[in-house]
mmCIF file of C-alpha atoms in Angstrom:
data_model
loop_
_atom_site.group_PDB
_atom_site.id
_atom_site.type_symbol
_atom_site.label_atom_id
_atom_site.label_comp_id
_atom_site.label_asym_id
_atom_site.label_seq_id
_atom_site.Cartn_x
_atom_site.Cartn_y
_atom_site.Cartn_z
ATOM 1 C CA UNK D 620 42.068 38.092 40.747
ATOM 2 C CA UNK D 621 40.117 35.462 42.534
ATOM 3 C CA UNK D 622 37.026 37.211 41.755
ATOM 4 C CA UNK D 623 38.058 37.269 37.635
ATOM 5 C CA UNK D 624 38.544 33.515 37.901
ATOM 6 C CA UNK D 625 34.782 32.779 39.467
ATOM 7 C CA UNK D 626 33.637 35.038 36.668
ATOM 8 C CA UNK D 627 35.386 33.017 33.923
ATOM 9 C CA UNK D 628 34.700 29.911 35.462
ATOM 10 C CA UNK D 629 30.914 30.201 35.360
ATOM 11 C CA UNK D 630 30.912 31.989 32.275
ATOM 12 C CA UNK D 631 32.549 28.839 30.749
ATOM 13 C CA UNK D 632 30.004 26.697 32.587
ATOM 14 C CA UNK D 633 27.133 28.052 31.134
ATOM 15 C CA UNK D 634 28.864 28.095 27.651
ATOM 16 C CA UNK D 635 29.172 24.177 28.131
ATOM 17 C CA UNK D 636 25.580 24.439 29.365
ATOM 18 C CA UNK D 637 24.202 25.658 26.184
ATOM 19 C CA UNK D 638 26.312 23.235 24.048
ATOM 20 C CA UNK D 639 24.592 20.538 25.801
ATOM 21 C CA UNK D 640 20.872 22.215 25.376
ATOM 22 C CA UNK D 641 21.950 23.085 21.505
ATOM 23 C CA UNK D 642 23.017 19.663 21.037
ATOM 24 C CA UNK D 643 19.407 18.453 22.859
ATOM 25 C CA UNK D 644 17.518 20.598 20.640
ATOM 26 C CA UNK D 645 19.603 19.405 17.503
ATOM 27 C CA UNK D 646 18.862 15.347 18.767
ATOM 28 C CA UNK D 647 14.599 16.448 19.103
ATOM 29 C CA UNK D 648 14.718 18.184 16.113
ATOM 30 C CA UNK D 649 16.283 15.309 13.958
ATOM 31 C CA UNK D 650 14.552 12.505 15.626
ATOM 32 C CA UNK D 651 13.214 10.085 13.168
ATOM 33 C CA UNK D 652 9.600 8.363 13.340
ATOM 34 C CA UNK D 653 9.457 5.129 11.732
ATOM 35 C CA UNK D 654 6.257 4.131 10.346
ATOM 36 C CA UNK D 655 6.122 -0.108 9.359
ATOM 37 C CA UNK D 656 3.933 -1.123 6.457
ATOM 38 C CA UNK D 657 2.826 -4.419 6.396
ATOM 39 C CA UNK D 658 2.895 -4.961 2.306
ATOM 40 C CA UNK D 659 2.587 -8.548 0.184
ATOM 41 C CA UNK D 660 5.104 -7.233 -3.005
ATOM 42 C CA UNK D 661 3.332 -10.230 -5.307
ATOM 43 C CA UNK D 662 0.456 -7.332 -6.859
ATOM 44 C CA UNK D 663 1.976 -5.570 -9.864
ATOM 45 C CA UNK D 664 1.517 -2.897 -10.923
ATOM 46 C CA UNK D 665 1.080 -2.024 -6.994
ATOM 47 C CA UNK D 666 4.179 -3.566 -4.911
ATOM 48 C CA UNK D 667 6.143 -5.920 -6.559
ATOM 49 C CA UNK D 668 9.491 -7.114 -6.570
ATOM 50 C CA UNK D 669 12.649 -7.180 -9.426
ATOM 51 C CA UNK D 670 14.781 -9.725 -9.827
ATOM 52 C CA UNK D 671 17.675 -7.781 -7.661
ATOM 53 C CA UNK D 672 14.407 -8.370 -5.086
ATOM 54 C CA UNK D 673 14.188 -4.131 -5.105
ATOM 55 C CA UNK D 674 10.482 -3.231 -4.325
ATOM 56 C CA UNK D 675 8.784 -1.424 -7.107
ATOM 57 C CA UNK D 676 5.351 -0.139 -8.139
ATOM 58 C CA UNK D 677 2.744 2.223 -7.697
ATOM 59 C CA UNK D 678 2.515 2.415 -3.912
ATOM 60 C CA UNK D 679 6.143 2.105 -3.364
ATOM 61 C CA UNK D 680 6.452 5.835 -5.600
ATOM 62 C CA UNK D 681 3.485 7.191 -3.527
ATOM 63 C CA UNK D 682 4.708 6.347 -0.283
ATOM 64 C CA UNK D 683 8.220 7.741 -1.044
ATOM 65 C CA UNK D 684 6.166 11.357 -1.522
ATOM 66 C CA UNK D 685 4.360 10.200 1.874
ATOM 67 C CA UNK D 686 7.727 10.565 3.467
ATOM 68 C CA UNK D 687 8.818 14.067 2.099
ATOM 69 C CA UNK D 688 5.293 15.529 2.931
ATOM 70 C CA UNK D 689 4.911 13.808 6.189
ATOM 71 C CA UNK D 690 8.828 15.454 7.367
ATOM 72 C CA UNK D 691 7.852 18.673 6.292
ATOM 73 C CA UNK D 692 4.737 18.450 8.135
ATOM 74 C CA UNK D 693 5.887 17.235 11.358
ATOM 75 C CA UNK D 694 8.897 18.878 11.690
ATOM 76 C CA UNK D 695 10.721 15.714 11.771
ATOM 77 C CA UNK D 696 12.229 13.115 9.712
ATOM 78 C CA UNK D 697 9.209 10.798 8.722
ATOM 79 C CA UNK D 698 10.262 7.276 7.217
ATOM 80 C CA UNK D 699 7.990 4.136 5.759
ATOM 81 C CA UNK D 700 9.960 0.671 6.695
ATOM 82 C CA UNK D 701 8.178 -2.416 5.288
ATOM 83 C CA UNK D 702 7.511 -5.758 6.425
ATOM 84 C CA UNK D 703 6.771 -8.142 3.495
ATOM 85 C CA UNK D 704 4.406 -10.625 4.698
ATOM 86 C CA UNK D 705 1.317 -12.729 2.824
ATOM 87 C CA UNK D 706 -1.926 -10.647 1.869
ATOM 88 C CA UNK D 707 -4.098 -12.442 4.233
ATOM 89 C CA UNK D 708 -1.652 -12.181 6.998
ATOM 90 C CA UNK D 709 -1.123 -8.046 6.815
ATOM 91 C CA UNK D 710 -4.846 -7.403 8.919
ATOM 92 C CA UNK D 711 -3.684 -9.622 11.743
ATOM 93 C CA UNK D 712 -0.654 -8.057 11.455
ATOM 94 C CA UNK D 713 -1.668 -4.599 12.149
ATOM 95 C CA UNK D 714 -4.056 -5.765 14.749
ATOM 96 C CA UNK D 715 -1.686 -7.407 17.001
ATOM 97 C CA UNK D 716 0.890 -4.654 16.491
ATOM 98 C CA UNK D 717 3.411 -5.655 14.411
ATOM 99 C CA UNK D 718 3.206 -2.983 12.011
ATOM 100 C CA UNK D 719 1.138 0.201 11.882
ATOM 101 C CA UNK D 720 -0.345 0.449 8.630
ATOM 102 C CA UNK D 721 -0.720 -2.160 5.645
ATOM 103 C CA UNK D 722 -0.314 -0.946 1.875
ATOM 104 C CA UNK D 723 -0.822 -3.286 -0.645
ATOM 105 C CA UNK D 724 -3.789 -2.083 -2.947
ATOM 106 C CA UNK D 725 -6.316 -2.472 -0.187
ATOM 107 C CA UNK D 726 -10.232 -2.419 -1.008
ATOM 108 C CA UNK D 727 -12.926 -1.505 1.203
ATOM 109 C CA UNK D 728 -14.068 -4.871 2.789
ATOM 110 C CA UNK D 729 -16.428 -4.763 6.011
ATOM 111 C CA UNK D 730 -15.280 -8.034 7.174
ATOM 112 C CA UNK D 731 -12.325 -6.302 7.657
ATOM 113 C CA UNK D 732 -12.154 -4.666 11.216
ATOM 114 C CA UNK D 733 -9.838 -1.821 10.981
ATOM 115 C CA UNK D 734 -9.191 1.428 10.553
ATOM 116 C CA UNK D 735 -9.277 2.995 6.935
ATOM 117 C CA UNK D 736 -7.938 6.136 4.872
ATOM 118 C CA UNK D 737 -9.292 8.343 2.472
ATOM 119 C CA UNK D 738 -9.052 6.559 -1.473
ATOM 120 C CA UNK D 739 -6.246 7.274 -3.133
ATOM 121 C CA UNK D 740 -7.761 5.330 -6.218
ATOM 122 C CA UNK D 741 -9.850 3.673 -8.678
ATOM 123 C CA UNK D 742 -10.308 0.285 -9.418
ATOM 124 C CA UNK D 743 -12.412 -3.261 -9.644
ATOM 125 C CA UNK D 744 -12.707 -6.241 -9.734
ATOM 126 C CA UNK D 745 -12.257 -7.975 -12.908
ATOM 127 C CA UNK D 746 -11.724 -11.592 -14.751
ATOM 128 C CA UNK D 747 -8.519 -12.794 -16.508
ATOM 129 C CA UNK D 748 -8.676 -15.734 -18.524
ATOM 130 C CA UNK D 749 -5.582 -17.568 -20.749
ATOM 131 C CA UNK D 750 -5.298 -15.750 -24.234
ATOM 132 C CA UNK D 751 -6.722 -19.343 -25.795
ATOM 133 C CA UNK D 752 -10.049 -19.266 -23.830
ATOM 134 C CA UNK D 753 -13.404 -19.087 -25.509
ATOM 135 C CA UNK D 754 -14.727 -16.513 -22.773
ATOM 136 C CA UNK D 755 -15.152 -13.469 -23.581
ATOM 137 C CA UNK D 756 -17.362 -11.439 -20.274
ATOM 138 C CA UNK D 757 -18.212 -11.456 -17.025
ATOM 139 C CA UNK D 758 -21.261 -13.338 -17.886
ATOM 140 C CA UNK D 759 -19.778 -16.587 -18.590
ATOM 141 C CA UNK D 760 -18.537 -17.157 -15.234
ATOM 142 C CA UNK D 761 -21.142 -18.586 -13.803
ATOM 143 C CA UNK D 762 -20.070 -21.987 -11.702
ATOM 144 C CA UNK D 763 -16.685 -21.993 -13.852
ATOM 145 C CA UNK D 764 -13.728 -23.015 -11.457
ATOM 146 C CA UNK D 765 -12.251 -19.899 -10.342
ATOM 147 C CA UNK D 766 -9.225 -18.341 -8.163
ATOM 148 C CA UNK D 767 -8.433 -15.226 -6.160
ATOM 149 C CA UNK D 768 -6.046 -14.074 -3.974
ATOM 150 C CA UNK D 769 -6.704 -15.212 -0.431
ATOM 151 C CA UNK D 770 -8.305 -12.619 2.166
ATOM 152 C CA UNK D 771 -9.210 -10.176 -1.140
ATOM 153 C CA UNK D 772 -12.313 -8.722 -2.215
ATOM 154 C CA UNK D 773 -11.721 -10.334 -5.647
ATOM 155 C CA UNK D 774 -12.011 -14.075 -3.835
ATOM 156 C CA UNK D 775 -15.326 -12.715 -2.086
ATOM 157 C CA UNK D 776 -16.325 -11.735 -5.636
ATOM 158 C CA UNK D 777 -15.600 -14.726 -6.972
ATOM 159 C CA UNK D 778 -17.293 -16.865 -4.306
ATOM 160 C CA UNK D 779 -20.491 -14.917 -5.648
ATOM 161 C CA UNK D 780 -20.502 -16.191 -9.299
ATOM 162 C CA UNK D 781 -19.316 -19.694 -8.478
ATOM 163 C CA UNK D 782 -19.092 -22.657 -5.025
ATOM 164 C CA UNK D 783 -15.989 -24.195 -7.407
ATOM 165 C CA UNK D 784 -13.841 -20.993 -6.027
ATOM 166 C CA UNK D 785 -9.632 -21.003 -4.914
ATOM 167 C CA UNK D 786 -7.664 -19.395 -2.731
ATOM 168 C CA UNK D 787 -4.479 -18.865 -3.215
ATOM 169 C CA UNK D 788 -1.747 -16.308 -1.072
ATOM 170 C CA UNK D 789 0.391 -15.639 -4.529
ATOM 171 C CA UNK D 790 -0.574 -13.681 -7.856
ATOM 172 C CA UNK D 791 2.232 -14.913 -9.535
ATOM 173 C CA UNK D 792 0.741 -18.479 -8.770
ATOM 174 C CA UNK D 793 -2.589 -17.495 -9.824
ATOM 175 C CA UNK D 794 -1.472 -16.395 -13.093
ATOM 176 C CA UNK D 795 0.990 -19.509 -13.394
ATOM 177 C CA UNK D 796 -2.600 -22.138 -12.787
ATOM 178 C CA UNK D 797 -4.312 -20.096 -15.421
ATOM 179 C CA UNK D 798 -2.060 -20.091 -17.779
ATOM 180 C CA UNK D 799 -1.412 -23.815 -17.213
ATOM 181 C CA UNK D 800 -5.301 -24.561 -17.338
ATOM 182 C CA UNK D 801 -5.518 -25.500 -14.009
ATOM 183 C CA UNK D 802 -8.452 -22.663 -13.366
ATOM 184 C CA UNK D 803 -10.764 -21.110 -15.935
ATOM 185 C CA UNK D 804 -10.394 -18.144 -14.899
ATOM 186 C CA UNK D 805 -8.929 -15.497 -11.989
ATOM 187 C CA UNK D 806 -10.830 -12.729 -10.445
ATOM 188 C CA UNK D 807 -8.088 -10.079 -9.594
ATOM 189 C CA UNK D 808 -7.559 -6.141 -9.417
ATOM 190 C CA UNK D 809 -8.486 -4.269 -13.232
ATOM 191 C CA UNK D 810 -4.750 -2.785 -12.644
ATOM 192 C CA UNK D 811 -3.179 -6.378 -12.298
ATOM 193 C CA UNK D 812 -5.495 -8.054 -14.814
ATOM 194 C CA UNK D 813 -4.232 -5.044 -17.285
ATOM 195 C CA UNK D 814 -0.617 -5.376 -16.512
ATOM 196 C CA UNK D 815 -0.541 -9.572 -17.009
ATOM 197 C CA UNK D 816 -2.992 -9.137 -20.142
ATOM 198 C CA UNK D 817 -0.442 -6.881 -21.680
ATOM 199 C CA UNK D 818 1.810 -10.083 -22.132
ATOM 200 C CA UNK D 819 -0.327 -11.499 -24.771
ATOM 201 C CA UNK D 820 -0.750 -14.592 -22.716
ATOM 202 C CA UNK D 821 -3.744 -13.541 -20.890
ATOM 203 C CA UNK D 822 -6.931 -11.126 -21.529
ATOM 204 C CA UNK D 823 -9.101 -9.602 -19.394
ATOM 205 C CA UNK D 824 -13.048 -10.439 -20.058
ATOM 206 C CA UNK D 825 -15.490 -7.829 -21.199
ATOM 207 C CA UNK D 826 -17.227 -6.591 -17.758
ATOM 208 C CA UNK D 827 -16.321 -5.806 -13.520
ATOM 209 C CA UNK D 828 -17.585 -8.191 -11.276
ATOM 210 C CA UNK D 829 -17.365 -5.224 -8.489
ATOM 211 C CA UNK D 830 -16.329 -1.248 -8.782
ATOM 212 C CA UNK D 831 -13.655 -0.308 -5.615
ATOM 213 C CA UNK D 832 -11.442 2.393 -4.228
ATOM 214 C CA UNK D 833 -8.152 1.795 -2.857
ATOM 215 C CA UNK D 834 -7.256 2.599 1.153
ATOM 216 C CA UNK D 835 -4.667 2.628 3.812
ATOM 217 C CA UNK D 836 -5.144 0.340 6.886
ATOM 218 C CA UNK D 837 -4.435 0.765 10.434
ATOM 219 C CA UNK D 838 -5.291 -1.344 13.686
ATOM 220 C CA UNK D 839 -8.825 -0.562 14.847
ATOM 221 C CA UNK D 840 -9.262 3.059 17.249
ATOM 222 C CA UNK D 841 -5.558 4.001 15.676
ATOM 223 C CA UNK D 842 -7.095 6.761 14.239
ATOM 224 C CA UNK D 843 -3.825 9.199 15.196
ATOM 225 C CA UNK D 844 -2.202 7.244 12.372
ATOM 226 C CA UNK D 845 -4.934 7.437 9.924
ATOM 227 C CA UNK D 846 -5.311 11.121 10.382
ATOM 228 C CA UNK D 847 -1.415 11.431 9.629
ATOM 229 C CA UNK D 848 -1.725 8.659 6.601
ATOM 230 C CA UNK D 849 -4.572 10.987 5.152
ATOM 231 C CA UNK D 850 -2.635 14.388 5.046
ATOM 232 C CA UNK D 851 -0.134 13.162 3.056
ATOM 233 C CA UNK D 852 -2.643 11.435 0.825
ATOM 234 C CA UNK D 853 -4.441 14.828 -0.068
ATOM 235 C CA UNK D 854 -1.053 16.366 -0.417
ATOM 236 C CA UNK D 855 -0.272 13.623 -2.870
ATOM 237 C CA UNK D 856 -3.741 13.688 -4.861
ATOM 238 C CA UNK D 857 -3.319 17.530 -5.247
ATOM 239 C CA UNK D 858 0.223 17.143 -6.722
ATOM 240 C CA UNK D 859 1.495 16.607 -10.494
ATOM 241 C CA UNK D 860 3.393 13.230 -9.074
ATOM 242 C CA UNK D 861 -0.269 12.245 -8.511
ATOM 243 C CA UNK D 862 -1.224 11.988 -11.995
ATOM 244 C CA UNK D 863 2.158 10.920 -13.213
ATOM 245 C CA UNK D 864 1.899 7.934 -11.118
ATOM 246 C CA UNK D 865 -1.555 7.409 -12.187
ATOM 247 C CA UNK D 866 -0.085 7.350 -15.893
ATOM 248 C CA UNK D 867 3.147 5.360 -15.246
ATOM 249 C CA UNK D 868 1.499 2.574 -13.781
ATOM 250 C CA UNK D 869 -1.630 2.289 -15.430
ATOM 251 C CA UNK D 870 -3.577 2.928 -12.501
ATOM 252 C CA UNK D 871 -6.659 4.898 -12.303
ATOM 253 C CA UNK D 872 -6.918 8.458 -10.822
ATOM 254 C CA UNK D 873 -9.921 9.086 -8.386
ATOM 255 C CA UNK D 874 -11.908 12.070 -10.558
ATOM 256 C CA UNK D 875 -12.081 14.335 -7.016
#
């Protein structure tokens, strides 16, 4: 009898025993990895924000296929949290730490020490002038008093074709002094430019001051991350969400 109870004991304690290792194997298997993404939500038709202050656009859409590809690929639940933040603060950003990767319709600039993706797509740099200006192309902004976007390649392009050149850390304020005749004109993203000119009260002048790709950053050496960022970006360009993106926002696909 005493000999039946031993036998039932253990066999009960290494029934408990393998609930606890199920229930370890359940906890690994649904462990979530956070990624943070520095972002600036001020860059329609990119990131930008509704008046219920949802985030909407272009990148937000992609990165919500990052997440499905990136959980199927790593066996675990992959999620994107962002951290809005100014343009020109999201490099500093990553390189101290505070997030891992910055989306926010990045362009290739070598001034910019980090660590970069594979394109995901087209675009330029362009000019945007109020609907009532007697501009019509690139050509004519020669020394005219411009503005970009702080810490952008469209404020570096702008600094080329004239000294008289603003920064400022909003869009929405760039395209507020334009229309208000405080600027002749704004150098900005062909996506953006297209998306304000589509108003009426703005149009986009005949020409591209510089032709650009659009990347992922990460901090400097992280290249773990940008190896991870870059399979789900050939997942996505390989998918029909690619294109339908591409369409929905007016944004243009890379032709690889």
């Amino acid at each position: 009898m005493k000999k039946k109870i031993v036998k039932v004991a253990l066999a009960f304690a290494m029934t408990l025993s393998l609930v606890g290792l199920g229930s370890q194997q359940v906890s690994a298997k649904d462990e979530t990895e956070t990624i943070t993404v520095g972002i600036s939500p001020d860059y329609k038709p990119y990131e930008s924000l509704t008046k219920k202050n949802k985030m909407v656009g272009f990148d937000i859409d992609m990165v919500s296929h990052f997440q499905k590809y990136l959980s199927e690929e790593e066996g675990h639940t992959v999620k994107f949290k962002y951290k809005k933040m100014d343009f020109d603060n999201i490099i500093t950003q990553i390189n101290g730490g505070q997030v891992d990767v910055g989306i926010s319709g990045f362009t290739y600039s070598k001034k910019r020490k980090v660590e970069w993706s594979d394109p995901y797509t087209k675009t330029g740099q362009v000019a945007i002038v109020a609907a009532d200006s007697d501009m019509s192309s690139v050509d004519d902004l020669k020394d005219k008093k411009l503005v970009a976007q702080t810490g952008s390649t469209g404020e570096e392009a702008a600094k080329e074709q004239s000294s008289d050149t603003t920064g400022l850390k909003d869009v929405q304020d760039i395209m507020n002094a334009i229309k208000a005749n405080q600027y002749d004109a704004a150098v900005v993203d062909s996506a953006v430019a297209k998306e304000y000119a589509s108003s009426g009260e703005y149009k986009v002048l005949d020409g591209s001051l510089k032709d650009e790709k659009n990347y992922i950053v990460a901090k400097k050496g992280n290249k773990k991350m940008i190896k991870k960022i870059n399979k789900a970006i050939k997942e996505f360009k390989s998918s029909d969400d690619y294109q339908k993106l591409c369409d929905k926002y007016g944004v243009l696909p890379l032709d690889d």
